[in-house]
Amino acid sequence: MTAKVITITSGKGGVGKTTTTANLAVALANGGGKVVCIDGDIGLRNLDVVLGLENRIVYDIVDAVEGRCRVRQAMIRDKRLSELYLIPAAQTRDKTAISPSDMVRLCNELRPDFDWILIDSPAGIERGFRNAIAPADLVLVVTNPEVSAVRDADRIIGLIEAEEKGPARLIINRINPALIKRGDMLASEDVLELLAVELLGIVPEDESVIVSTNRGQPVALDSKSRAGMAFQNIARRLNGESVPLMSLEDKDGFFNKLSKMLRSGGE
Amino acid sequence: MGGWLERLTGSKTNSAENAKERLKLVLIHDRTDLTPDALNSLKNELLAVISRYVEIDPNAVHITMAQEGREQRLVADIPLKTAHRKKVGY
Protein backbone atom coordinates (compact mmCIF):
# COMPACT_ATOMS: atom_id res chain seq x y z
CA MET A 1 0.00 0.00 0.00
CA THR A 2 1.38 3.39 -0.89
CA ALA A 3 -0.87 6.34 -0.33
CA LYS A 4 -1.66 9.06 -2.81
CA VAL A 5 -1.31 12.48 -1.18
CA ILE A 6 -4.05 14.93 -2.14
CA THR A 7 -4.01 18.56 -1.00
CA ILE A 8 -7.20 20.61 -0.99
CA THR A 9 -6.61 24.35 -1.32
CA SER A 10 -8.31 27.50 -2.67
CA GLY A 11 -6.54 30.79 -2.04
CA LYS A 12 -9.68 32.45 -0.73
CA GLY A 13 -11.11 31.44 2.63
CA GLY A 14 -14.64 30.21 3.18
CA VAL A 15 -15.19 28.47 -0.16
CA GLY A 16 -15.49 24.99 1.37
CA LYS A 17 -11.99 23.49 1.63
CA THR A 18 -12.58 21.86 5.00
CA THR A 19 -16.04 20.64 4.04
CA THR A 20 -14.58 19.17 0.84
CA THR A 21 -11.68 17.51 2.68
CA ALA A 22 -13.97 15.99 5.31
CA ASN A 23 -16.46 14.70 2.77
CA LEU A 24 -13.91 13.28 0.36
CA ALA A 25 -12.21 11.55 3.30
CA VAL A 26 -15.51 10.05 4.42
CA ALA A 27 -16.51 9.04 0.88
CA LEU A 28 -13.12 7.44 0.13
CA ALA A 29 -13.16 5.54 3.44
CA ASN A 30 -16.76 4.49 2.83
CA GLY A 31 -15.68 3.11 -0.54
CA GLY A 32 -13.16 0.83 1.18
CA GLY A 33 -10.05 3.02 1.15
CA LYS A 34 -7.79 3.51 4.15
CA VAL A 35 -7.70 7.26 4.68
CA VAL A 36 -5.89 9.73 6.91
CA CYS A 37 -6.68 13.42 6.70
CA ILE A 38 -4.39 16.10 8.03
CA ASP A 39 -5.55 19.54 9.15
CA GLY A 40 -2.95 21.95 7.78
CA ASP A 41 -4.53 25.03 9.30
CA ILE A 42 -2.34 25.37 12.37
CA GLY A 43 -3.80 27.97 14.76
CA LEU A 44 -7.28 27.81 13.18
CA ARG A 45 -8.14 24.13 13.25
CA ASN A 46 -11.57 23.07 12.04
CA LEU A 47 -11.37 19.72 10.30
CA ASP A 48 -11.89 18.11 13.73
CA VAL A 49 -15.28 19.78 14.30
CA VAL A 50 -16.48 19.21 10.74
CA LEU A 51 -15.68 15.50 11.15
CA GLY A 52 -17.21 15.48 14.64
CA LEU A 53 -13.97 14.30 16.30
CA GLU A 54 -13.15 17.39 18.36
CA ASN A 55 -13.64 15.73 21.76
CA ARG A 56 -11.04 13.06 21.20
CA ILE A 57 -7.94 15.13 20.50
CA VAL A 58 -4.96 14.37 22.72
CA TYR A 59 -1.96 15.09 20.50
CA ASP A 60 -1.73 17.15 17.32
CA ILE A 61 0.44 17.48 14.21
CA VAL A 62 2.97 19.77 15.88
CA ASP A 63 3.37 17.28 18.78
CA ALA A 64 4.10 14.58 16.20
CA VAL A 65 6.54 16.69 14.18
CA GLU A 66 8.38 17.91 17.29
CA GLY A 67 8.63 14.39 18.67
CA ARG A 68 6.41 14.77 21.75
CA CYS A 69 4.42 11.77 20.54
CA ARG A 70 4.58 9.14 17.84
CA VAL A 71 2.63 9.87 14.64
CA ARG A 72 0.28 6.98 15.51
CA GLN A 73 -0.63 8.68 18.78
CA ALA A 74 -1.66 11.88 17.00
CA MET A 75 -4.08 9.98 14.78
CA ILE A 76 -7.74 9.94 15.85
CA ARG A 77 -9.74 7.02 14.58
CA ASP A 78 -13.24 7.81 13.33
CA LYS A 79 -16.14 6.19 15.20
CA ARG A 80 -18.24 5.55 12.09
CA LEU A 81 -15.61 4.41 9.61
CA SER A 82 -12.84 2.26 11.04
CA GLU A 83 -10.46 3.05 8.17
CA LEU A 84 -10.67 6.84 8.58
CA TYR A 85 -8.16 8.81 10.68
CA LEU A 86 -7.55 12.47 11.47
CA ILE A 87 -4.33 14.21 12.43
CA PRO A 88 -5.56 17.50 13.94
CA ALA A 89 -3.81 20.84 13.69
CA ALA A 90 -2.37 22.52 16.78
CA GLN A 91 -4.58 25.34 18.00
CA THR A 92 -2.09 27.33 20.09
CA ARG A 93 0.75 27.50 17.57
CA ASP A 94 1.14 29.15 14.16
CA LYS A 95 2.05 28.02 10.64
CA THR A 96 5.78 28.44 11.21
CA ALA A 97 5.72 25.58 13.75
CA ILE A 98 6.00 23.26 10.73
CA SER A 99 8.07 23.43 7.55
CA PRO A 100 7.37 22.01 4.07
CA SER A 101 10.05 19.35 4.64
CA ASP A 102 8.36 18.34 7.94
CA MET A 103 5.18 17.72 5.93
CA VAL A 104 7.04 15.67 3.33
CA ARG A 105 8.64 13.58 6.10
CA LEU A 106 5.32 13.08 7.91
CA CYS A 107 3.57 11.95 4.72
CA ASN A 108 6.42 9.60 3.79
CA GLU A 109 6.01 7.96 7.18
CA LEU A 110 2.26 7.57 6.63
CA ARG A 111 2.33 6.49 2.97
CA PRO A 112 2.97 2.74 3.46
CA ASP A 113 -0.04 2.34 5.77
CA PHE A 114 -2.72 4.18 3.79
CA ASP A 115 -4.43 4.46 0.39
CA TRP A 116 -5.13 8.17 0.71
CA ILE A 117 -3.64 11.09 2.63
CA LEU A 118 -5.81 14.21 2.37
CA ILE A 119 -4.37 17.54 3.46
CA ASP A 120 -6.69 20.44 4.26
CA SER A 121 -4.74 23.58 3.34
CA PRO A 122 -5.31 26.91 5.06
CA ALA A 123 -6.46 29.89 2.96
CA GLY A 124 -3.79 32.21 1.65
CA ILE A 125 -0.55 31.78 -0.29
CA GLU A 126 1.91 31.84 2.59
CA ARG A 127 3.67 29.26 4.73
CA GLY A 128 0.57 27.20 5.54
CA PHE A 129 -0.22 26.79 1.83
CA ARG A 130 3.40 25.91 1.04
CA ASN A 131 3.40 23.32 3.85
CA ALA A 132 0.20 21.81 2.52
CA ILE A 133 1.28 21.40 -1.10
CA ALA A 134 4.88 20.25 -0.41
CA PRO A 135 4.05 16.51 -0.16
CA ALA A 136 1.13 16.57 -2.66
CA ASP A 137 0.84 14.12 -5.55
CA LEU A 138 -2.31 15.93 -6.66
CA VAL A 139 -3.68 19.36 -5.75
CA LEU A 140 -7.41 20.08 -5.79
CA VAL A 141 -8.51 23.71 -5.99
CA VAL A 142 -11.93 24.50 -4.53
CA THR A 143 -13.74 27.60 -5.76
CA ASN A 144 -17.22 29.15 -5.79
CA PRO A 145 -18.86 30.65 -8.88
CA GLU A 146 -18.19 34.26 -7.89
CA VAL A 147 -15.56 36.84 -8.81
CA SER A 148 -13.31 36.90 -5.75
CA ALA A 149 -13.16 33.11 -5.38
CA VAL A 150 -12.42 32.60 -9.09
CA ARG A 151 -9.74 35.27 -9.09
CA ASP A 152 -8.00 33.73 -6.09
CA ALA A 153 -8.33 30.26 -7.62
CA ASP A 154 -6.51 31.53 -10.72
CA ARG A 155 -3.69 32.89 -8.61
CA ILE A 156 -3.35 29.68 -6.62
CA ILE A 157 -3.41 27.54 -9.79
CA GLY A 158 -0.51 29.63 -11.10
CA LEU A 159 1.44 29.12 -7.85
CA ILE A 160 0.78 25.36 -7.93
CA GLU A 161 2.20 25.24 -11.47
CA ALA A 162 5.20 27.31 -10.42
CA GLU A 163 5.88 24.84 -7.59
CA GLU A 164 5.66 22.01 -10.16
CA LYS A 165 2.69 20.48 -8.37
CA GLY A 166 0.35 20.96 -11.32
CA PRO A 167 -1.82 20.53 -13.16
CA ALA A 168 -4.30 21.28 -10.41
CA ARG A 169 -7.85 19.98 -10.71
CA LEU A 170 -10.90 22.06 -9.95
CA ILE A 171 -13.94 21.57 -7.72
CA ILE A 172 -16.67 24.18 -8.11
CA ASN A 173 -18.59 24.30 -4.86
CA ARG A 174 -21.88 25.92 -3.87
CA ILE A 175 -23.45 26.14 -7.30
CA ASN A 176 -26.97 27.56 -7.31
CA PRO A 177 -28.74 26.34 -10.50
CA ALA A 178 -31.66 28.75 -10.09
CA LEU A 179 -29.30 31.74 -10.02
CA ILE A 180 -27.42 30.42 -13.07
CA LYS A 181 -30.68 30.01 -14.93
CA ARG A 182 -31.58 33.61 -14.12
CA GLY A 183 -28.22 34.76 -15.46
CA ASP A 184 -27.00 35.89 -12.06
CA MET A 185 -24.35 33.28 -11.35
CA LEU A 186 -21.33 32.17 -13.35
CA ALA A 187 -22.00 28.72 -14.84
CA SER A 188 -19.41 25.94 -14.46
CA GLU A 189 -18.51 26.36 -18.15
CA ASP A 190 -17.72 30.05 -17.59
CA VAL A 191 -15.49 29.27 -14.61
CA LEU A 192 -13.69 26.55 -16.58
CA GLU A 193 -13.18 28.83 -19.56
CA LEU A 194 -11.69 31.53 -17.33
CA LEU A 195 -9.42 29.25 -15.32
CA ALA A 196 -8.49 26.83 -18.15
CA VAL A 197 -8.02 23.90 -15.82
CA GLU A 198 -9.46 20.39 -15.68
CA LEU A 199 -12.70 19.95 -13.73
CA LEU A 200 -12.95 17.21 -11.11
CA GLY A 201 -16.45 17.93 -9.87
CA ILE A 202 -19.29 20.31 -9.15
CA VAL A 203 -21.18 20.55 -5.86
CA PRO A 204 -24.58 22.23 -5.59
CA GLU A 205 -25.39 24.64 -2.78
CA ASP A 206 -27.26 22.52 -0.28
CA GLU A 207 -28.69 23.33 3.16
CA SER A 208 -27.97 19.79 4.29
CA VAL A 209 -24.27 20.72 4.41
CA ILE A 210 -25.01 23.22 7.19
CA VAL A 211 -27.24 20.77 9.04
CA SER A 212 -24.71 17.94 8.84
CA THR A 213 -21.84 20.22 9.86
CA ASN A 214 -23.87 21.30 12.90
CA ARG A 215 -24.01 17.67 13.89
CA GLY A 216 -20.44 16.75 12.97
CA GLN A 217 -21.75 14.19 10.49
CA PRO A 218 -20.23 14.84 7.04
CA VAL A 219 -22.90 15.13 4.37
CA ALA A 220 -21.30 12.41 2.23
CA LEU A 221 -22.76 9.92 4.74
CA ASP A 222 -26.26 11.16 3.86
CA SER A 223 -27.46 9.36 0.74
CA LYS A 224 -30.38 11.78 0.29
CA SER A 225 -28.24 14.91 0.11
CA ARG A 226 -27.34 16.23 -3.36
CA ALA A 227 -24.11 17.76 -2.09
CA GLY A 228 -23.31 14.44 -0.40
CA MET A 229 -23.89 12.65 -3.68
CA ALA A 230 -21.64 15.15 -5.47
CA PHE A 231 -18.80 14.47 -3.00
CA GLN A 232 -19.27 10.73 -3.42
CA ASN A 233 -19.02 11.18 -7.19
CA ILE A 234 -15.76 13.11 -6.80
CA ALA A 235 -14.35 10.35 -4.58
CA ARG A 236 -15.25 7.77 -7.22
CA ARG A 237 -13.49 9.84 -9.89
CA LEU A 238 -10.38 9.94 -7.66
CA ASN A 239 -10.59 6.14 -7.62
CA GLY A 240 -10.40 6.15 -11.40
CA GLU A 241 -14.08 5.59 -12.12
CA SER A 242 -15.66 7.61 -14.88
CA VAL A 243 -18.71 9.23 -13.31
CA PRO A 244 -20.72 11.77 -15.33
CA LEU A 245 -21.20 15.24 -13.86
CA MET A 246 -24.31 15.57 -11.75
CA SER A 247 -27.16 17.29 -13.54
CA LEU A 248 -28.12 20.44 -11.68
CA GLU A 249 -31.10 21.14 -13.93
CA ASP A 250 -34.67 20.99 -12.75
CA LYS A 251 -33.77 21.09 -9.09
CA ASP A 252 -37.07 22.77 -8.45
CA GLY A 253 -38.83 21.22 -11.39
CA PHE A 254 -42.21 19.61 -11.27
CA PHE A 255 -41.06 16.04 -10.62
CA ASN A 256 -38.66 17.11 -7.95
CA LYS A 257 -41.34 19.06 -6.14
CA LEU A 258 -43.70 16.12 -6.52
CA SER A 259 -41.18 13.63 -5.17
CA LYS A 260 -40.36 15.98 -2.30
CA MET A 261 -44.05 16.22 -1.48
CA LEU A 262 -44.45 12.47 -1.62
CA ARG A 263 -41.36 11.93 0.51
CA SER A 264 -42.41 14.34 3.24
CA GLY A 265 -45.91 12.88 3.12
CA GLY A 266 -44.56 9.38 3.57
CA GLU A 267 -42.43 10.14 6.58
CA MET B 1 -40.74 32.04 -15.59
CA GLY B 2 -39.69 35.64 -15.09
CA GLY B 3 -38.30 35.80 -18.62
CA TRP B 4 -41.23 37.47 -20.32
CA LEU B 5 -41.71 39.91 -17.47
CA GLU B 6 -38.08 40.95 -17.63
CA ARG B 7 -38.27 41.37 -21.40
CA LEU B 8 -41.36 43.49 -20.94
CA THR B 9 -39.78 45.75 -18.34
CA GLY B 10 -36.28 45.51 -19.80
CA SER B 11 -34.92 44.81 -16.32
CA LYS B 12 -32.97 41.58 -16.95
CA THR B 13 -29.76 42.01 -15.02
CA ASN B 14 -27.63 39.08 -16.27
CA SER B 15 -24.92 39.98 -13.80
CA ALA B 16 -23.10 36.71 -14.56
CA GLU B 17 -22.05 38.07 -17.97
CA ASN B 18 -20.79 41.15 -16.19
CA ALA B 19 -18.80 39.04 -13.73
CA LYS B 20 -17.26 37.02 -16.56
CA GLU B 21 -16.14 40.06 -18.53
CA ARG B 22 -14.65 41.71 -15.46
CA LEU B 23 -12.87 38.51 -14.46
CA LYS B 24 -11.39 38.12 -17.96
CA LEU B 25 -9.67 41.50 -17.65
CA VAL B 26 -8.62 41.05 -14.03
CA LEU B 27 -7.08 37.64 -14.76
CA ILE B 28 -5.06 39.03 -17.67
CA HIS B 29 -3.58 41.65 -15.41
CA ASP B 30 -3.03 39.24 -12.52
CA ARG B 31 -1.28 36.71 -14.76
CA THR B 32 0.93 39.15 -16.62
CA ASP B 33 1.46 41.75 -13.92
CA LEU B 34 0.54 44.36 -16.55
CA THR B 35 -1.84 47.18 -15.64
CA PRO B 36 -4.07 48.65 -18.37
CA ASP B 37 -1.83 51.71 -18.22
CA ALA B 38 1.35 49.72 -18.74
CA LEU B 39 -0.26 47.82 -21.61
CA ASN B 40 -1.11 51.12 -23.23
CA SER B 41 2.41 52.50 -23.02
CA LEU B 42 3.76 49.17 -24.28
CA LYS B 43 1.49 49.59 -27.28
CA ASN B 44 2.63 53.17 -27.95
CA GLU B 45 6.31 52.35 -27.66
CA LEU B 46 5.90 49.31 -29.88
CA LEU B 47 4.25 51.44 -32.55
CA ALA B 48 6.98 54.09 -32.30
CA VAL B 49 9.70 51.48 -32.88
CA ILE B 50 7.91 49.85 -35.80
CA SER B 51 7.23 53.16 -37.52
CA ARG B 52 10.95 53.88 -37.54
CA TYR B 53 11.31 51.04 -40.06
CA VAL B 54 8.02 50.78 -41.92
CA GLU B 55 5.06 53.01 -42.54
CA ILE B 56 1.99 52.02 -40.53
CA ASP B 57 -1.43 53.44 -39.85
CA PRO B 58 -1.70 53.72 -36.04
CA ASN B 59 -5.48 53.62 -36.24
CA ALA B 60 -5.49 50.24 -38.01
CA VAL B 61 -3.31 48.60 -35.36
CA HIS B 62 -4.80 46.03 -32.96
CA ILE B 63 -2.74 44.99 -29.95
CA THR B 64 -4.57 42.74 -27.51
CA MET B 65 -4.05 40.09 -24.88
CA ALA B 66 -5.33 36.67 -25.83
CA GLN B 67 -5.77 33.64 -23.62
CA GLU B 68 -4.81 30.18 -24.81
CA GLY B 69 -5.36 27.66 -22.06
CA ARG B 70 -3.47 29.10 -19.10
CA GLU B 71 -1.08 30.93 -21.43
CA GLN B 72 -1.39 34.61 -22.12
CA ARG B 73 -0.19 35.95 -25.41
CA LEU B 74 0.25 39.44 -26.71
CA VAL B 75 -1.32 39.55 -30.17
CA ALA B 76 -0.37 42.40 -32.48
CA ASP B 77 -2.07 42.88 -35.79
CA ILE B 78 -0.19 45.67 -37.55
CA PRO B 79 -1.15 46.26 -41.20
CA LEU B 80 1.70 47.83 -43.18
CA LYS B 81 1.09 50.51 -45.74
CA THR B 82 1.90 48.98 -49.12
CA ALA B 83 5.36 49.71 -50.51
CA HIS B 84 4.33 50.44 -54.13
CA ARG B 85 2.76 53.70 -53.07
CA LYS B 86 6.22 54.88 -52.08
CA LYS B 87 7.64 53.80 -55.42
CA VAL B 88 5.45 56.35 -57.21
CA GLY B 89 8.05 58.96 -56.30
CA TYR B 90 10.72 57.57 -58.68
XYZ file of C-alpha atoms in Angstrom:
357
model
C 0.000 0.000 0.000
C 1.376 3.390 -0.892
C -0.868 6.339 -0.333
C -1.660 9.056 -2.810
C -1.310 12.484 -1.184
C -4.047 14.935 -2.141
C -4.009 18.557 -1.003
C -7.200 20.608 -0.988
C -6.615 24.353 -1.323
C -8.313 27.501 -2.668
C -6.536 30.789 -2.042
C -9.675 32.452 -0.730
C -11.110 31.441 2.627
C -14.644 30.211 3.178
C -15.186 28.466 -0.157
C -15.491 24.989 1.373
C -11.993 23.488 1.627
C -12.576 21.865 4.995
C -16.044 20.636 4.036
C -14.580 19.165 0.843
C -11.682 17.513 2.676
C -13.973 15.986 5.314
C -16.457 14.702 2.768
C -13.906 13.278 0.361
C -12.208 11.545 3.297
C -15.514 10.050 4.421
C -16.511 9.035 0.881
C -13.118 7.443 0.129
C -13.157 5.544 3.436
C -16.757 4.488 2.829
C -15.681 3.110 -0.539
C -13.163 0.833 1.176
C -10.050 3.025 1.152
C -7.794 3.510 4.148
C -7.699 7.263 4.676
C -5.894 9.728 6.913
C -6.680 13.417 6.700
C -4.387 16.104 8.028
C -5.553 19.539 9.155
C -2.947 21.952 7.784
C -4.531 25.033 9.304
C -2.339 25.374 12.375
C -3.801 27.969 14.756
C -7.282 27.805 13.185
C -8.140 24.129 13.250
C -11.574 23.074 12.044
C -11.366 19.720 10.302
C -11.893 18.109 13.734
C -15.283 19.785 14.300
C -16.483 19.210 10.736
C -15.682 15.504 11.154
C -17.208 15.485 14.643
C -13.975 14.297 16.295
C -13.151 17.385 18.364
C -13.637 15.727 21.759
C -11.042 13.059 21.200
C -7.942 15.131 20.496
C -4.963 14.370 22.720
C -1.964 15.088 20.501
C -1.729 17.149 17.324
C 0.442 17.476 14.214
C 2.975 19.775 15.883
C 3.375 17.281 18.778
C 4.103 14.578 16.204
C 6.535 16.691 14.179
C 8.385 17.909 17.290
C 8.627 14.387 18.671
C 6.412 14.766 21.755
C 4.417 11.768 20.542
C 4.580 9.145 17.839
C 2.629 9.867 14.640
C 0.283 6.982 15.509
C -0.627 8.683 18.783
C -1.660 11.880 17.000
C -4.083 9.982 14.782
C -7.736 9.937 15.854
C -9.737 7.019 14.581
C -13.237 7.808 13.331
C -16.140 6.192 15.198
C -18.240 5.553 12.090
C -15.612 4.406 9.613
C -12.838 2.260 11.040
C -10.459 3.052 8.174
C -10.668 6.836 8.583
C -8.161 8.807 10.682
C -7.551 12.473 11.472
C -4.326 14.213 12.425
C -5.559 17.498 13.940
C -3.809 20.844 13.690
C -2.370 22.520 16.778
C -4.575 25.337 18.001
C -2.089 27.329 20.090
C 0.754 27.501 17.568
C 1.144 29.145 14.155
C 2.047 28.021 10.641
C 5.778 28.439 11.205
C 5.725 25.579 13.752
C 5.999 23.255 10.733
C 8.068 23.426 7.546
C 7.372 22.012 4.072
C 10.052 19.353 4.640
C 8.356 18.336 7.939
C 5.184 17.724 5.929
C 7.040 15.666 3.333
C 8.643 13.576 6.097
C 5.324 13.081 7.906
C 3.575 11.948 4.718
C 6.418 9.602 3.788
C 6.015 7.958 7.182
C 2.259 7.567 6.629
C 2.326 6.490 2.971
C 2.972 2.741 3.458
C -0.045 2.336 5.772
C -2.725 4.179 3.787
C -4.430 4.463 0.393
C -5.135 8.168 0.713
C -3.642 11.086 2.625
C -5.806 14.208 2.370
C -4.365 17.543 3.465
C -6.689 20.443 4.264
C -4.738 23.575 3.340
C -5.314 26.912 5.058
C -6.458 29.892 2.962
C -3.787 32.215 1.652
C -0.553 31.777 -0.292
C 1.910 31.842 2.587
C 3.672 29.261 4.727
C 0.565 27.196 5.536
C -0.222 26.790 1.834
C 3.404 25.908 1.038
C 3.404 23.323 3.852
C 0.197 21.807 2.521
C 1.284 21.397 -1.097
C 4.875 20.246 -0.412
C 4.050 16.509 -0.158
C 1.131 16.566 -2.662
C 0.840 14.121 -5.548
C -2.313 15.926 -6.655
C -3.683 19.357 -5.746
C -7.412 20.078 -5.791
C -8.506 23.709 -5.988
C -11.933 24.496 -4.533
C -13.742 27.595 -5.755
C -17.222 29.145 -5.785
C -18.864 30.653 -8.877
C -18.192 34.259 -7.893
C -15.565 36.843 -8.808
C -13.310 36.903 -5.746
C -13.159 33.105 -5.377
C -12.418 32.597 -9.094
C -9.741 35.273 -9.094
C -7.995 33.729 -6.085
C -8.333 30.262 -7.622
C -6.509 31.535 -10.717
C -3.691 32.894 -8.607
C -3.350 29.678 -6.617
C -3.414 27.536 -9.792
C -0.507 29.626 -11.102
C 1.441 29.122 -7.854
C 0.780 25.365 -7.934
C 2.198 25.241 -11.475
C 5.205 27.315 -10.424
C 5.877 24.837 -7.591
C 5.661 22.009 -10.159
C 2.693 20.476 -8.370
C 0.347 20.963 -11.322
C -1.823 20.531 -13.164
C -4.305 21.276 -10.408
C -7.854 19.975 -10.709
C -10.901 22.065 -9.946
C -13.942 21.569 -7.720
C -16.671 24.184 -8.115
C -18.592 24.298 -4.858
C -21.877 25.922 -3.874
C -23.451 26.135 -7.304
C -26.969 27.555 -7.314
C -28.737 26.343 -10.495
C -31.659 28.747 -10.093
C -29.297 31.741 -10.024
C -27.420 30.420 -13.069
C -30.685 30.008 -14.932
C -31.582 33.608 -14.120
C -28.215 34.759 -15.461
C -27.002 35.893 -12.064
C -24.348 33.275 -11.350
C -21.326 32.168 -13.353
C -22.000 28.725 -14.842
C -19.407 25.944 -14.462
C -18.509 26.360 -18.155
C -17.721 30.046 -17.589
C -15.486 29.274 -14.613
C -13.689 26.553 -16.578
C -13.178 28.826 -19.561
C -11.687 31.533 -17.334
C -9.416 29.250 -15.321
C -8.490 26.835 -18.155
C -8.021 23.897 -15.823
C -9.463 20.394 -15.675
C -12.705 19.955 -13.731
C -12.951 17.211 -11.107
C -16.450 17.934 -9.871
C -19.293 20.307 -9.149
C -21.180 20.553 -5.863
C -24.578 22.233 -5.588
C -25.387 24.641 -2.785
C -27.260 22.518 -0.280
C -28.686 23.328 3.156
C -27.975 19.792 4.286
C -24.267 20.721 4.412
C -25.008 23.219 7.188
C -27.239 20.770 9.041
C -24.710 17.945 8.842
C -21.837 20.217 9.863
C -23.874 21.304 12.900
C -24.012 17.667 13.893
C -20.442 16.755 12.974
C -21.753 14.194 10.489
C -20.230 14.845 7.042
C -22.904 15.133 4.371
C -21.297 12.412 2.229
C -22.759 9.923 4.744
C -26.264 11.161 3.858
C -27.455 9.365 0.737
C -30.377 11.777 0.285
C -28.240 14.915 0.106
C -27.337 16.226 -3.356
C -24.106 17.756 -2.093
C -23.307 14.440 -0.399
C -23.890 12.645 -3.680
C -21.640 15.146 -5.469
C -18.795 14.467 -3.000
C -19.275 10.729 -3.415
C -19.021 11.181 -7.186
C -15.765 13.108 -6.801
C -14.347 10.350 -4.576
C -15.251 7.766 -7.223
C -13.485 9.835 -9.885
C -10.378 9.943 -7.662
C -10.594 6.141 -7.623
C -10.401 6.154 -11.401
C -14.084 5.590 -12.118
C -15.658 7.605 -14.882
C -18.708 9.231 -13.311
C -20.720 11.770 -15.325
C -21.195 15.240 -13.857
C -24.311 15.567 -11.754
C -27.161 17.294 -13.544
C -28.118 20.438 -11.679
C -31.101 21.142 -13.926
C -34.667 20.994 -12.745
C -33.769 21.089 -9.095
C -37.067 22.774 -8.446
C -38.829 21.219 -11.393
C -42.210 19.610 -11.268
C -41.055 16.040 -10.621
C -38.655 17.112 -7.946
C -41.336 19.061 -6.137
C -43.696 16.120 -6.519
C -41.180 13.633 -5.166
C -40.356 15.975 -2.298
C -44.049 16.222 -1.476
C -44.453 12.469 -1.617
C -41.356 11.931 0.512
C -42.413 14.338 3.239
C -45.906 12.881 3.124
C -44.562 9.377 3.565
C -42.434 10.142 6.581
C -40.745 32.038 -15.593
C -39.694 35.635 -15.087
C -38.295 35.797 -18.618
C -41.234 37.469 -20.323
C -41.714 39.910 -17.471
C -38.076 40.951 -17.626
C -38.272 41.371 -21.396
C -41.360 43.492 -20.936
C -39.784 45.745 -18.342
C -36.284 45.511 -19.802
C -34.920 44.814 -16.324
C -32.965 41.583 -16.952
C -29.760 42.011 -15.023
C -27.627 39.077 -16.267
C -24.923 39.984 -13.804
C -23.098 36.709 -14.555
C -22.050 38.066 -17.966
C -20.790 41.153 -16.187
C -18.798 39.036 -13.733
C -17.259 37.020 -16.558
C -16.136 40.059 -18.532
C -14.645 41.708 -15.462
C -12.867 38.514 -14.464
C -11.393 38.124 -17.963
C -9.673 41.498 -17.649
C -8.624 41.047 -14.026
C -7.075 37.644 -14.759
C -5.063 39.034 -17.675
C -3.580 41.655 -15.408
C -3.028 39.236 -12.521
C -1.281 36.706 -14.762
C 0.932 39.149 -16.623
C 1.456 41.747 -13.918
C 0.535 44.359 -16.549
C -1.838 47.181 -15.641
C -4.071 48.645 -18.370
C -1.827 51.710 -18.219
C 1.353 49.722 -18.742
C -0.261 47.823 -21.609
C -1.114 51.125 -23.227
C 2.411 52.505 -23.022
C 3.760 49.175 -24.282
C 1.491 49.592 -27.276
C 2.628 53.167 -27.949
C 6.314 52.355 -27.658
C 5.904 49.311 -29.876
C 4.246 51.444 -32.552
C 6.979 54.088 -32.300
C 9.701 51.476 -32.883
C 7.906 49.850 -35.798
C 7.232 53.163 -37.522
C 10.952 53.880 -37.538
C 11.315 51.040 -40.060
C 8.017 50.775 -41.924
C 5.058 53.005 -42.538
C 1.986 52.022 -40.527
C -1.426 53.440 -39.854
C -1.695 53.717 -36.045
C -5.479 53.617 -36.245
C -5.495 50.239 -38.009
C -3.308 48.597 -35.357
C -4.799 46.031 -32.961
C -2.737 44.990 -29.953
C -4.569 42.736 -27.511
C -4.048 40.087 -24.876
C -5.326 36.670 -25.827
C -5.767 33.639 -23.624
C -4.811 30.182 -24.810
C -5.357 27.665 -22.056
C -3.471 29.099 -19.099
C -1.081 30.929 -21.426
C -1.390 34.605 -22.123
C -0.186 35.952 -25.407
C 0.246 39.440 -26.713
C -1.320 39.555 -30.166
C -0.365 42.399 -32.478
C -2.066 42.882 -35.787
C -0.186 45.675 -37.554
C -1.150 46.257 -41.195
C 1.703 47.828 -43.179
C 1.092 50.508 -45.743
C 1.903 48.984 -49.116
C 5.355 49.713 -50.512
C 4.329 50.437 -54.131
C 2.762 53.700 -53.075
C 6.216 54.878 -52.083
C 7.641 53.800 -55.419
C 5.445 56.348 -57.207
C 8.045 58.959 -56.304
C 10.721 57.573 -58.678
